[in-house]
Coordinates of C-alpha atoms in Angstrom, one line a residue:
Chain J
M1 CA -13.3 -4.1 -15.2
N2 CA -12.5 -0.8 -16.9
N3 CA -9.3 -0.2 -14.8
F4 CA -7.9 -3.6 -15.4
S5 CA -5.3 -2.6 -18.0
I6 CA -4.1 0.4 -15.9
L7 CA -3.8 -1.7 -12.8
F8 CA -2.3 -4.6 -14.6
R9 CA 0.4 -2.3 -16.0
K10 CA 1.3 -1.3 -12.5
E11 CA 1.6 -5.0 -11.4
W12 CA 3.7 -5.7 -14.5
R13 CA 6.1 -2.9 -13.8
E14 CA 6.4 -4.1 -10.2
N15 CA 7.3 -7.6 -11.1
V16 CA 9.6 -6.6 -13.9
R17 CA 11.5 -4.2 -11.5
N18 CA 11.7 -6.6 -8.6
F19 CA 13.0 -9.3 -10.9
K20 CA 10.2 -11.8 -10.2
I21 CA 9.7 -11.9 -14.0
L22 CA 13.2 -13.4 -14.1
W23 CA 13.8 -15.5 -11.1
I24 CA 10.5 -17.4 -10.9
P25 CA 10.8 -18.8 -14.5
L26 CA 14.5 -19.6 -13.8
V27 CA 13.7 -21.6 -10.7
F28 CA 10.9 -23.6 -12.4
I29 CA 13.2 -24.3 -15.4
L30 CA 16.0 -25.3 -13.2
F31 CA 13.9 -27.9 -11.3
G32 CA 12.4 -28.9 -14.6
I33 CA 15.8 -29.9 -16.1
S34 CA 17.7 -31.0 -13.1
E35 CA 15.1 -33.6 -12.1
P36 CA 15.6 -35.9 -15.2
L37 CA 19.3 -35.2 -15.2
T38 CA 19.8 -36.2 -11.6
Y39 CA 17.8 -39.4 -12.0
Y40 CA 19.6 -40.4 -15.1
Y41 CA 23.1 -39.8 -13.8
L42 CA 22.5 -40.7 -10.2
P43 CA 24.3 -44.1 -10.4
Q44 CA 27.3 -42.5 -12.1
I45 CA 27.3 -39.6 -9.6
L46 CA 27.2 -42.1 -6.7
N47 CA 30.0 -44.1 -8.2
A48 CA 32.1 -41.0 -8.9
V49 CA 31.6 -39.8 -5.4
G50 CA 33.1 -43.1 -4.3
N51 CA 33.0 -44.7 -0.9
V52 CA 30.9 -47.4 -2.5
P53 CA 32.1 -50.9 -2.1
S54 CA 32.8 -52.2 -5.6
D55 CA 30.7 -55.3 -5.1
M56 CA 27.7 -53.2 -4.2
V57 CA 25.5 -52.6 -7.2
F58 CA 22.9 -50.0 -7.4
Q59 CA 19.7 -51.4 -8.3
L60 CA 17.9 -48.3 -9.4
P61 CA 14.5 -49.0 -10.8
E62 CA 14.0 -48.3 -14.5
Y63 CA 12.0 -45.1 -14.8
T64 CA 9.4 -44.3 -17.4
P65 CA 9.2 -40.8 -18.9
D66 CA 5.9 -40.1 -17.1
Q67 CA 7.5 -41.0 -13.7
I68 CA 10.2 -38.5 -14.3
I69 CA 7.7 -35.8 -15.2
M70 CA 5.6 -36.6 -12.1
S71 CA 8.7 -36.5 -9.9
T72 CA 9.2 -32.9 -11.2
I73 CA 5.6 -32.2 -10.4
G74 CA 6.5 -33.4 -6.9
Q75 CA 9.1 -30.7 -6.7
Y76 CA 6.8 -28.0 -8.0
Q77 CA 4.1 -29.1 -5.6
F78 CA 6.4 -28.3 -2.7
I79 CA 9.0 -25.6 -3.7
G80 CA 6.6 -24.1 -6.2
M81 CA 3.8 -23.8 -3.7
L82 CA 6.2 -22.2 -1.2
I83 CA 7.1 -19.6 -3.8
V84 CA 3.4 -19.1 -4.6
A85 CA 2.4 -18.7 -0.9
F86 CA 5.4 -16.8 0.5
G87 CA 6.1 -14.8 -2.6
F88 CA 2.6 -13.5 -3.2
A89 CA 0.8 -13.6 0.2
G90 CA 1.2 -9.8 0.4
I91 CA -0.2 -9.1 -3.1
I92 CA -3.2 -7.2 -1.7
A93 CA -2.5 -7.2 2.1
R94 CA 0.9 -5.5 1.8
E95 CA -0.3 -2.5 -0.2
R96 CA -3.2 -2.2 2.3
K97 CA -0.8 -2.3 5.3
N98 CA 1.8 0.1 4.0
G99 CA -0.7 2.6 2.8
T100 CA 0.1 2.6 -0.8
A101 CA -3.3 1.3 -1.7
T102 CA -5.1 4.2 -0.1
M103 CA -4.4 6.3 -3.2
L104 CA -6.1 3.6 -5.4
Y105 CA -9.0 3.1 -3.1
V106 CA -10.1 6.7 -3.1
R107 CA -10.5 6.6 -6.8
P108 CA -13.4 5.2 -8.8
I109 CA -11.7 1.8 -9.3
S110 CA -13.6 -1.4 -9.9
Y111 CA -12.5 -4.0 -7.4
T112 CA -13.2 -6.7 -10.0
G113 CA -10.6 -5.1 -12.2
Y114 CA -8.3 -4.7 -9.2
V115 CA -8.5 -8.4 -8.3
F116 CA -8.2 -9.5 -11.9
S117 CA -5.0 -7.4 -12.3
K118 CA -3.5 -9.5 -9.5
L119 CA -4.8 -12.7 -10.9
A120 CA -3.4 -11.9 -14.3
I121 CA 0.1 -11.1 -13.1
M122 CA 0.2 -14.2 -10.9
G123 CA -1.1 -16.3 -13.7
I124 CA 1.6 -15.1 -16.1
L125 CA 4.3 -15.5 -13.5
I126 CA 3.3 -18.9 -12.0
I127 CA 1.4 -20.7 -14.7
G128 CA 3.8 -19.3 -17.4
S129 CA 6.9 -20.3 -15.4
A130 CA 5.6 -23.8 -14.6
C131 CA 4.7 -24.4 -18.3
I132 CA 8.1 -23.3 -19.5
G133 CA 9.7 -25.4 -16.8
L134 CA 7.6 -28.4 -17.8
L135 CA 8.4 -27.9 -21.5
A136 CA 12.1 -27.9 -20.6
N137 CA 11.4 -31.0 -18.4
V138 CA 9.7 -32.9 -21.2
Y139 CA 12.5 -32.1 -23.6
Y140 CA 15.1 -33.5 -21.2
T141 CA 12.9 -36.5 -20.5
N142 CA 12.5 -37.1 -24.2
V143 CA 16.3 -37.1 -24.7
L144 CA 17.2 -39.2 -21.7
Y145 CA 14.1 -41.5 -21.2
G146 CA 12.2 -41.6 -24.5
A147 CA 9.2 -40.0 -26.1
V148 CA 6.2 -38.6 -24.4
D149 CA 2.8 -38.5 -26.2
A150 CA 2.2 -34.9 -27.2
V151 CA -1.6 -35.0 -26.8
A152 CA -1.3 -36.6 -23.4
F153 CA 1.3 -34.0 -22.4
I154 CA -1.0 -31.1 -23.4
G155 CA -3.8 -32.6 -21.4
F156 CA -1.4 -33.0 -18.5
L157 CA -0.2 -29.4 -18.8
G158 CA -3.8 -28.1 -19.0
T159 CA -4.9 -30.0 -15.9
Y160 CA -1.9 -29.0 -13.9
S161 CA -2.5 -25.3 -14.9
I162 CA -6.0 -25.5 -13.5
W163 CA -4.5 -26.7 -10.2
L164 CA -2.1 -23.8 -10.3
L165 CA -5.0 -21.4 -11.0
F166 CA -6.7 -22.8 -7.9
A167 CA -3.5 -22.2 -5.9
I168 CA -3.2 -18.6 -7.1
C169 CA -6.9 -17.9 -6.2
V170 CA -6.3 -19.3 -2.7
V171 CA -3.4 -16.9 -2.2
I172 CA -5.2 -13.9 -3.6
C173 CA -8.3 -14.6 -1.6
S174 CA -6.3 -15.0 1.7
S175 CA -4.4 -11.8 0.9
A176 CA -7.7 -10.0 0.4
A177 CA -9.0 -11.3 3.6
F178 CA -6.0 -11.2 6.0
S179 CA -2.7 -9.6 6.8
T180 CA 0.4 -10.8 4.9
G181 CA 1.6 -13.0 7.7
I182 CA -1.8 -14.7 8.2
A183 CA -2.3 -15.0 4.5
S184 CA 0.9 -16.9 4.0
V185 CA 0.1 -19.3 6.8
V186 CA -3.4 -19.9 5.5
S187 CA -2.0 -20.4 2.0
I188 CA 0.6 -22.9 3.1
L189 CA -2.0 -24.7 5.1
L190 CA -4.4 -25.0 2.1
L191 CA -1.7 -25.7 -0.5
V192 CA 0.9 -27.8 1.2
V193 CA -0.6 -29.3 4.4
V194 CA -4.0 -30.1 2.9
Q195 CA -2.2 -31.6 -0.1
L196 CA -0.3 -33.9 2.3
V197 CA -3.4 -34.9 4.2
D198 CA -5.2 -35.5 0.9
S199 CA -2.5 -37.8 -0.3
L200 CA -2.3 -39.7 3.1
L201 CA -6.0 -40.1 3.8
G202 CA -7.2 -39.4 0.3
T203 CA -7.9 -43.0 -0.6
Y204 CA -11.4 -42.5 0.9
W205 CA -12.4 -40.0 -1.7
T206 CA -11.7 -39.3 -5.3
I207 CA -13.0 -35.9 -6.0
S208 CA -10.9 -33.0 -4.8
P209 CA -8.9 -30.1 -6.3
W210 CA -5.8 -31.4 -4.4
K211 CA -6.0 -34.5 -6.5
L212 CA -5.8 -32.7 -9.9
P213 CA -2.0 -33.1 -10.1
M214 CA -2.5 -36.8 -9.6
Y215 CA -5.0 -36.9 -12.4
A216 CA -2.7 -34.9 -14.5
G217 CA -0.2 -37.7 -14.0
Q218 CA -2.8 -40.3 -15.0
I219 CA -3.4 -38.4 -18.2
L220 CA 0.3 -38.6 -18.9
N221 CA 0.6 -42.4 -18.4
G222 CA -2.7 -43.1 -20.1
N223 CA -4.6 -44.6 -17.0
L224 CA -7.0 -41.8 -16.4
D225 CA -10.0 -42.5 -14.2
K226 CA -12.3 -40.3 -16.2
T227 CA -15.3 -39.8 -13.9
P228 CA -13.5 -38.7 -10.7
F229 CA -11.2 -36.5 -12.9
F230 CA -14.1 -34.8 -14.5
W231 CA -15.8 -34.1 -11.2
S232 CA -12.6 -32.9 -9.6
L233 CA -12.1 -30.5 -12.5
T234 CA -15.6 -29.2 -12.2
V235 CA -15.4 -28.8 -8.5
T236 CA -12.0 -26.9 -8.9
V237 CA -13.4 -24.6 -11.5
V238 CA -16.4 -23.8 -9.4
V239 CA -14.2 -23.2 -6.3
V240 CA -11.9 -20.9 -8.4
V241 CA -14.9 -18.8 -9.4
L242 CA -16.1 -18.6 -5.8
L243 CA -12.7 -17.7 -4.6
V244 CA -12.4 -14.8 -7.1
V245 CA -15.9 -13.5 -6.2
L246 CA -15.0 -13.8 -2.5
A247 CA -11.6 -12.0 -3.1
V248 CA -13.4 -9.1 -4.9
Y249 CA -15.9 -8.8 -2.0
L250 CA -13.1 -9.0 0.7
A251 CA -10.8 -6.5 -1.1
K252 CA -13.7 -4.0 -1.2
R253 CA -14.8 -4.7 2.4
N254 CA -11.2 -4.3 3.7
V255 CA -10.7 -0.9 2.2
S256 CA -11.3 0.5 5.6
K257 CA -8.3 -1.5 6.9
A258 CA -6.0 0.4 4.6
K259 CA -3.5 2.5 6.5
I260 CA -4.4 6.2 5.9
Chain M
M1 CA -23.0 31.0 -2.2
K2 CA -23.6 27.5 -3.5
T3 CA -23.3 24.6 -1.2
L4 CA -21.0 21.9 -2.5
L5 CA -21.2 19.4 0.4
H6 CA -23.5 19.0 3.2
V7 CA -22.7 16.7 6.1
H8 CA -25.4 15.9 8.6
G9 CA -25.1 14.0 11.8
L10 CA -21.9 12.1 10.7
T11 CA -21.1 9.5 13.3
K12 CA -18.4 6.9 13.5
E13 CA -18.4 4.3 16.3
Y14 CA -15.6 1.8 17.0
G15 CA -17.4 -0.5 19.5
K16 CA -18.4 1.9 22.2
E17 CA -15.9 4.6 21.3
K18 CA -17.2 7.4 19.2
A19 CA -14.5 8.6 16.9
L20 CA -17.0 11.1 15.4
D21 CA -20.2 12.2 17.0
Q22 CA -23.1 13.9 15.2
V23 CA -21.0 16.2 13.1
T24 CA -22.9 18.6 10.9
F25 CA -21.5 21.2 8.6
S26 CA -21.6 22.4 5.0
L27 CA -18.9 23.5 2.6
N28 CA -19.6 26.2 0.1
K29 CA -18.2 26.0 -3.4
N30 CA -14.6 27.2 -3.9
T31 CA -14.0 28.0 -0.2
A32 CA -11.4 26.7 2.1
T33 CA -12.4 25.2 5.4
A34 CA -9.9 24.3 8.1
L35 CA -10.6 21.4 10.4
I36 CA -8.8 22.0 13.6
G37 CA -8.5 20.1 16.8
P38 CA -6.0 18.3 19.0
N39 CA -4.6 15.0 18.0
G40 CA -7.2 12.2 18.3
A41 CA -10.1 14.7 17.8
G42 CA -11.4 12.8 14.8
K43 CA -10.0 14.9 12.0
T44 CA -8.6 12.0 10.0
T45 CA -11.7 9.9 10.6
A46 CA -13.9 12.7 9.2
L47 CA -11.7 13.2 6.1
S48 CA -11.5 9.4 5.5
M49 CA -15.2 9.1 5.6
L50 CA -15.7 11.9 3.1
A51 CA -13.1 10.3 0.9
G52 CA -15.1 7.0 1.0
L53 CA -12.4 5.0 2.7
L54 CA -14.4 4.5 5.9
K55 CA -18.1 3.9 6.2
Q56 CA -20.0 6.1 8.7
T57 CA -22.0 4.4 11.4
S58 CA -24.8 6.9 10.8
G59 CA -25.3 10.3 9.3
T60 CA -25.5 11.5 5.7
V61 CA -23.1 13.2 3.3
V62 CA -24.9 15.0 0.4
I63 CA -22.7 16.2 -2.4
G64 CA -23.9 19.2 -4.4
A65 CA -25.9 18.8 -7.5
D66 CA -23.2 19.9 -9.9
L67 CA -21.1 16.8 -9.0
K68 CA -22.5 14.1 -11.1
G69 CA -21.7 10.4 -11.6
D70 CA -19.3 8.6 -9.5
I71 CA -18.4 11.2 -6.9
R72 CA -15.0 9.6 -6.2
R73 CA -14.0 11.1 -9.5
E74 CA -14.6 14.5 -8.0
I75 CA -12.6 13.9 -4.9
G76 CA -8.9 14.4 -4.4
F77 CA -7.5 13.0 -1.1
L78 CA -4.1 13.6 0.4
P79 CA -3.4 11.3 3.4
Q80 CA -1.3 12.6 6.3
Y81 CA 1.6 10.3 5.4
P82 CA 1.3 9.6 1.7
Q83 CA 3.0 6.3 0.6
F84 CA 3.9 5.5 -2.9
Y85 CA 4.8 2.4 -4.9
S86 CA 8.6 2.7 -4.6
W87 CA 9.3 1.1 -8.0
L88 CA 7.2 3.6 -9.9
T89 CA 8.5 7.0 -11.0
A90 CA 6.6 10.1 -10.0
L91 CA 5.4 10.6 -13.5
E92 CA 4.3 6.9 -13.9
F93 CA 2.4 7.1 -10.6
T94 CA 0.7 10.4 -11.3
E95 CA -0.2 9.3 -14.8
M96 CA -1.6 6.0 -13.4
V97 CA -3.8 7.6 -10.8
A98 CA -5.0 10.2 -13.3
K99 CA -6.2 7.4 -15.6
L100 CA -7.8 5.6 -12.6
S101 CA -9.7 8.8 -11.9
G102 CA -11.1 8.8 -15.4
L103 CA -8.7 10.8 -17.6
D104 CA -8.0 9.2 -21.0
G105 CA -4.5 8.2 -22.0
K106 CA -3.1 11.3 -23.7
N107 CA -4.8 13.7 -21.4
A108 CA -3.6 11.7 -18.3
K109 CA 0.1 12.0 -19.4
S110 CA 0.0 15.7 -20.2
Q111 CA -2.1 16.5 -17.1
A112 CA 0.4 14.5 -15.0
E113 CA 3.3 16.4 -16.3
R114 CA 1.6 19.7 -15.8
T115 CA 0.6 18.8 -12.2
L116 CA 4.2 17.7 -11.4
D117 CA 5.4 21.0 -12.7
F118 CA 2.9 22.8 -10.6
V119 CA 4.0 21.2 -7.4
G120 CA 7.6 21.7 -8.2
L121 CA 8.7 18.2 -9.1
T122 CA 9.7 18.8 -12.7
D123 CA 13.3 17.7 -12.2
A124 CA 12.3 14.6 -10.1
K125 CA 9.5 13.4 -12.3
N126 CA 11.4 10.5 -13.8
K127 CA 12.9 9.4 -10.5
K128 CA 11.6 6.4 -8.6
T129 CA 9.4 7.5 -5.6
G130 CA 11.4 5.2 -3.4
T131 CA 14.2 7.7 -3.4
F132 CA 12.0 10.7 -2.5
S133 CA 12.5 12.7 0.7
G134 CA 9.6 13.6 3.0
G135 CA 9.0 17.0 1.4
M136 CA 9.0 15.5 -2.1
K137 CA 6.5 12.8 -1.1
Q138 CA 4.2 15.5 0.3
R139 CA 4.4 17.4 -3.0
L140 CA 3.8 14.2 -5.0
G141 CA 0.9 13.5 -2.6
L142 CA -0.6 16.8 -3.5
A143 CA 0.0 16.2 -7.2
Q144 CA -1.9 12.9 -7.1
A145 CA -4.8 14.6 -5.2
I146 CA -5.2 17.3 -7.8
V147 CA -4.2 15.7 -11.1
H148 CA -7.8 14.9 -12.1
K149 CA -9.0 18.4 -11.2
P150 CA -11.4 17.3 -8.4
G151 CA -14.2 19.6 -7.3
L152 CA -13.5 18.7 -3.6
L153 CA -10.0 18.5 -2.2
L154 CA -9.6 16.7 1.1
L155 CA -6.2 17.2 2.7
D156 CA -5.1 15.6 6.0
E157 CA -2.4 17.8 7.6
P158 CA -1.0 18.9 4.2
V159 CA 1.9 20.9 5.6
S160 CA 2.6 19.7 9.2
A161 CA 5.4 17.4 8.1
L162 CA 7.2 20.2 6.2
D163 CA 9.9 22.7 7.1
P164 CA 8.9 26.4 7.1
M165 CA 10.1 26.9 3.5
G166 CA 8.2 23.9 2.2
R167 CA 5.2 24.9 4.2
R168 CA 5.1 28.3 2.7
E169 CA 5.3 27.0 -0.8
I170 CA 2.6 24.4 -0.3
M171 CA 0.3 27.0 1.3
N172 CA 0.8 29.2 -1.7
L173 CA -0.1 26.3 -4.1
L174 CA -3.2 25.6 -2.0
K175 CA -4.3 29.3 -2.2
E176 CA -3.9 29.1 -5.9
L177 CA -6.0 26.0 -6.1
Q178 CA -8.6 27.4 -3.8
E179 CA -9.8 29.8 -6.4
H180 CA -11.5 27.0 -8.3
T181 CA -11.6 24.2 -5.9
T182 CA -13.4 23.5 -2.6
I183 CA -10.8 22.6 0.0
L184 CA -11.3 20.9 3.3
Y185 CA -8.1 20.4 5.2
S186 CA -7.1 19.5 8.7
T187 CA -4.3 21.0 10.6
H188 CA -3.1 21.5 14.1
I189 CA -0.8 24.3 13.0
L190 CA -3.1 27.2 13.6
N191 CA -1.0 29.8 11.8
D192 CA -1.7 27.9 8.6
A193 CA -5.4 27.8 9.3
E194 CA -5.3 31.5 10.0
E195 CA -3.8 32.1 6.6
M196 CA -6.2 30.3 4.3
T197 CA -9.7 29.8 5.7
D198 CA -13.2 30.8 5.0
Q199 CA -14.6 28.6 7.6
L200 CA -13.2 27.0 10.8
L201 CA -14.4 23.8 12.2
F202 CA -13.2 23.0 15.7
L203 CA -13.3 19.3 16.5
R204 CA -12.8 17.9 20.0
K205 CA -13.2 14.3 21.0
G206 CA -15.2 13.6 17.9
Q207 CA -17.6 16.5 18.4
L208 CA -17.8 19.7 16.4
V209 CA -17.6 22.2 19.3
E210 CA -17.4 25.4 17.3
Q211 CA -17.7 26.6 13.7
G212 CA -17.9 29.8 11.8
S213 CA -15.7 32.1 9.8
L214 CA -12.5 33.3 11.3
R215 CA -14.1 36.7 12.0
E216 CA -17.2 35.2 13.6
V217 CA -15.1 33.0 15.9
R218 CA -12.8 35.8 16.7
D219 CA -15.7 38.1 17.7
K220 CA -17.2 35.4 19.8
Y221 CA -14.1 34.3 21.7
A222 CA -11.4 36.8 21.3
N223 CA -12.4 40.0 23.0
P224 CA -9.8 42.5 22.2
L225 CA -7.2 42.9 24.9
F226 CA -4.2 44.8 26.1
K227 CA -0.9 43.2 26.1
I228 CA 1.6 44.9 28.5
L229 CA 5.1 43.7 28.3
F230 CA 7.2 44.3 31.5
V231 CA 10.9 44.0 31.8
N232 CA 10.6 41.1 34.1
T233 CA 8.1 38.8 35.8
E234 CA 8.3 40.6 39.2
E235 CA 7.2 43.8 37.7
A236 CA 4.4 42.1 35.9
A237 CA 3.3 40.4 39.1
K238 CA 3.2 43.8 40.9
F239 CA 1.0 45.2 38.2
V240 CA -1.5 42.3 38.4
E241 CA -1.9 43.1 42.1
M242 CA -2.6 46.8 41.7
S243 CA -4.5 46.6 38.4
P244 CA -8.1 48.0 38.7
W245 CA -9.2 45.6 36.0
P246 CA -9.1 41.8 36.0
A247 CA -5.6 40.9 34.7
R248 CA -3.9 37.7 33.8
Q249 CA -0.1 37.2 33.9
E250 CA 1.9 35.1 31.4
N251 CA 5.6 35.5 32.4
E252 CA 6.5 39.1 31.6
V253 CA 3.2 39.8 29.9
V254 CA 0.0 40.9 31.5
L255 CA -3.2 40.6 29.6
I256 CA -6.3 42.7 30.3
H257 CA -9.4 41.7 28.5
L258 CA -11.6 44.5 27.2
E259 CA -15.3 44.5 27.9
E260 CA -17.4 46.7 25.8
N261 CA -14.3 48.6 24.9
K262 CA -13.4 49.4 28.5
P263 CA -10.8 50.3 29.7
G264 CA -9.5 52.7 27.0
M265 CA -5.9 53.0 26.1
N266 CA -5.6 56.3 28.0
E267 CA -6.8 54.9 31.3
V268 CA -4.4 52.0 31.0
L269 CA -1.5 54.3 30.3
Q270 CA -2.4 56.6 33.2
V271 CA -2.5 53.7 35.6
L272 CA 0.9 52.4 34.2
A273 CA 2.4 55.9 34.5
K274 CA 1.4 56.2 38.1
S275 CA 2.7 52.7 38.9
N276 CA 6.3 53.5 38.1
L277 CA 6.8 50.0 36.9
Q278 CA 9.4 49.1 34.3
L279 CA 7.7 48.2 31.1
S280 CA 8.8 47.9 27.5
K281 CA 5.6 47.6 25.4
V282 CA 1.9 48.2 25.5
E283 CA -0.4 47.1 22.7
R284 CA -4.0 46.6 21.9
A285 CA -4.4 43.2 20.2
S286 CA -6.9 40.6 19.3
A287 CA -6.3 37.0 20.3
T288 CA -4.5 34.7 17.9
L289 CA -6.2 31.6 16.6
E290 CA -4.1 29.7 19.1
E291 CA -5.6 31.5 22.0
I292 CA -9.1 31.1 20.6
F293 CA -8.4 27.4 20.1
L294 CA -7.4 27.1 23.8
Q295 CA -10.5 28.9 24.9
V296 CA -12.7 26.8 22.7
V297 CA -11.1 23.6 24.0
N298 CA -11.2 24.7 27.6
K299 CA -14.8 25.9 27.4
H300 CA -15.9 22.4 26.4
E301 CA -13.6 20.7 28.9
Chain C
M1 CA 34.2 -40.6 -15.0
D2 CA 35.9 -39.4 -18.1
L3 CA 35.4 -35.7 -19.0
N4 CA 34.4 -36.6 -22.6
S5 CA 31.6 -38.8 -21.4
I6 CA 29.9 -35.9 -19.6
P7 CA 27.0 -34.7 -21.8
W8 CA 27.9 -31.1 -21.7
M9 CA 25.1 -30.1 -24.0
L10 CA 22.6 -31.2 -21.3
I11 CA 24.5 -30.1 -18.2
L12 CA 25.5 -26.7 -19.5
P13 CA 22.0 -25.1 -19.3
V14 CA 21.8 -26.1 -15.7
L15 CA 25.0 -24.3 -14.9
I16 CA 24.0 -21.3 -17.0
I17 CA 20.6 -21.0 -15.2
Q18 CA 22.2 -21.3 -11.8
L19 CA 24.7 -18.6 -12.7
L20 CA 21.9 -16.4 -14.0
L21 CA 19.9 -16.8 -10.8
I22 CA 22.9 -15.9 -8.8
I23 CA 23.6 -12.8 -10.9
V24 CA 20.0 -11.6 -10.8
A25 CA 20.0 -12.1 -7.0
V26 CA 23.3 -10.2 -6.6
I27 CA 22.2 -7.4 -8.8
D28 CA 19.0 -7.1 -6.9
L29 CA 20.8 -7.2 -3.6
Y30 CA 23.1 -4.4 -4.8
R31 CA 20.1 -2.3 -5.9
V32 CA 17.7 -2.6 -3.0
K33 CA 18.0 -0.2 0.0
Y34 CA 17.1 -2.5 2.8
T35 CA 17.2 -6.3 3.4
N36 CA 16.0 -8.3 6.3
G37 CA 19.3 -8.8 8.0
P38 CA 22.8 -7.7 6.8
K39 CA 23.5 -7.6 3.1
W40 CA 26.8 -9.5 3.4
M41 CA 25.0 -12.4 4.9
W42 CA 22.6 -12.5 2.0
A43 CA 25.5 -12.3 -0.4
L44 CA 27.0 -15.4 1.2
I45 CA 23.7 -17.3 1.2
I46 CA 23.1 -16.4 -2.5
I47 CA 26.6 -17.6 -3.6
C48 CA 27.0 -20.6 -1.3
F49 CA 23.6 -22.3 -1.7
S50 CA 23.4 -22.4 -5.4
I51 CA 19.8 -23.1 -6.2
I52 CA 18.0 -22.4 -3.0
G53 CA 20.1 -19.4 -1.9
P54 CA 18.8 -16.9 -4.5
V55 CA 15.2 -18.2 -3.9
I56 CA 15.5 -17.8 -0.2
Y57 CA 17.0 -14.3 -0.7
F58 CA 14.1 -13.3 -3.0
I59 CA 11.4 -14.6 -0.6
V60 CA 12.9 -13.9 2.8
G61 CA 15.7 -11.4 2.4
R62 CA 14.1 -8.9 0.1
R63 CA 12.0 -6.4 1.8
N64 CA 9.0 -5.5 -0.3
E65 CA 8.3 -2.0 0.9

């Protein structure tokens, strides 16, 4: 771990200089505030756009604050996951492929420190951006739809962050294992496709990392099913630890694949 | 002389292909060793294994007793085509790798500055490496390899990508370094090898086919010879026909190999005088490394 | 819809962030050496597709060398 801070500084400089530190939070905030706005003003927008027969009345359901927040999570679960998978699939694989990593790998670096530097920068960028975005989201929801319980929101935010940590570890581990292209496909499969499958067929089981966002929503609306939530959380944390260990092992093993 | 590194039976197999086959050699402290051989001979493979980037299939590498702790701290490696993080400046990069090699904060920065001065990148040290030319990248590559003052410097084709000026400068830097560093470098430019070498290692198809000091190898392969330059190829051809000694023609030049110092210069000149052939130069020479190289390679063909 | 009834305090941040995203993407496009595909095409994509344009540029268009 002794090289963590040196390597983290490199990651930080990269993501400041390629503007990821700006655009990722901006995108998450944008979705965070446009979601409640769009729902709230949708009837007026439709009316303003016109072409609607005057006798036709839009019967939009009345939304509760937690439904608006969960609808934002729906956006994050798709667009956010695409950003995580495509924006970071090369986090280890790319520097191995283009040969820049060779000059790190010949030095006495700790691969644990190496993987953790990647984990830390992704955590800051992804979890940080999602949290800022959801805070903006809860502010707008509060103004337009009414109050959200603060304690429930913190529980929701924490749970969703654990899911994001899982997503980050999936991407880092695939990047340690495969080339950038394969890593992005594997990440999309595991984060978007499996998520879809889990939501379609998932009534048959209750314990899964992919269900954490759903349980986060339950925390928010106060109908949490405690036992499956607890087990899903435990399973996710265990999988996260395993993925990190695996990523360290694979990063080290694939040193020989670095372009020399 | 103290041995710094001893390599025994180093072998690397990719499936059935042997990239390196039972290579054994030693490096003495503060000497320069040139690893020469045609492309695909296994030079890069050998250097990568010593640098710890590749694992050998079999064989041992023993590093001398005065290198203690994590040996990667004592190794500097310059890849053939060094690649850098384009968003870092030369100084940021050099400082980072110095720290990764174990230098503490303050030391790393001043050492990085000094090293960049040494390789001639003083003016470019605060520029992003993404803007660097090939020659500048090679210099920065050398800087990152030596910034932590390694005991063993492994260089893969350090000068082949450079123009003659750059090559000269880098070779001079290497000679300076060689006074207190053990250097193992690969090259296919034999003039460079001739210039800075205490030991030659000839690799061919993964095998070490010849090794020794430049003088040893020269004595073994390059019998001294006469080079006779004629005005044209016809004249040269006529001489080959009438020559009392075995002679070989290369365009306008005829080569006669000496055996036990025979023939002498006088005899050659007498024959030439009688022949009435038009010639422009006669000299007694020893073979260049290039000629030795061809002989070594051909011998093992 | 009457202009006064538009809650500008709520809408304004959306517009500002969109603008910021476009500016960041354009600055980056100007600074990088290479993109996947011609630069003018990316400039169009960034400006015409307001939210998704800059995101697509950063993920697909930017070449991370």
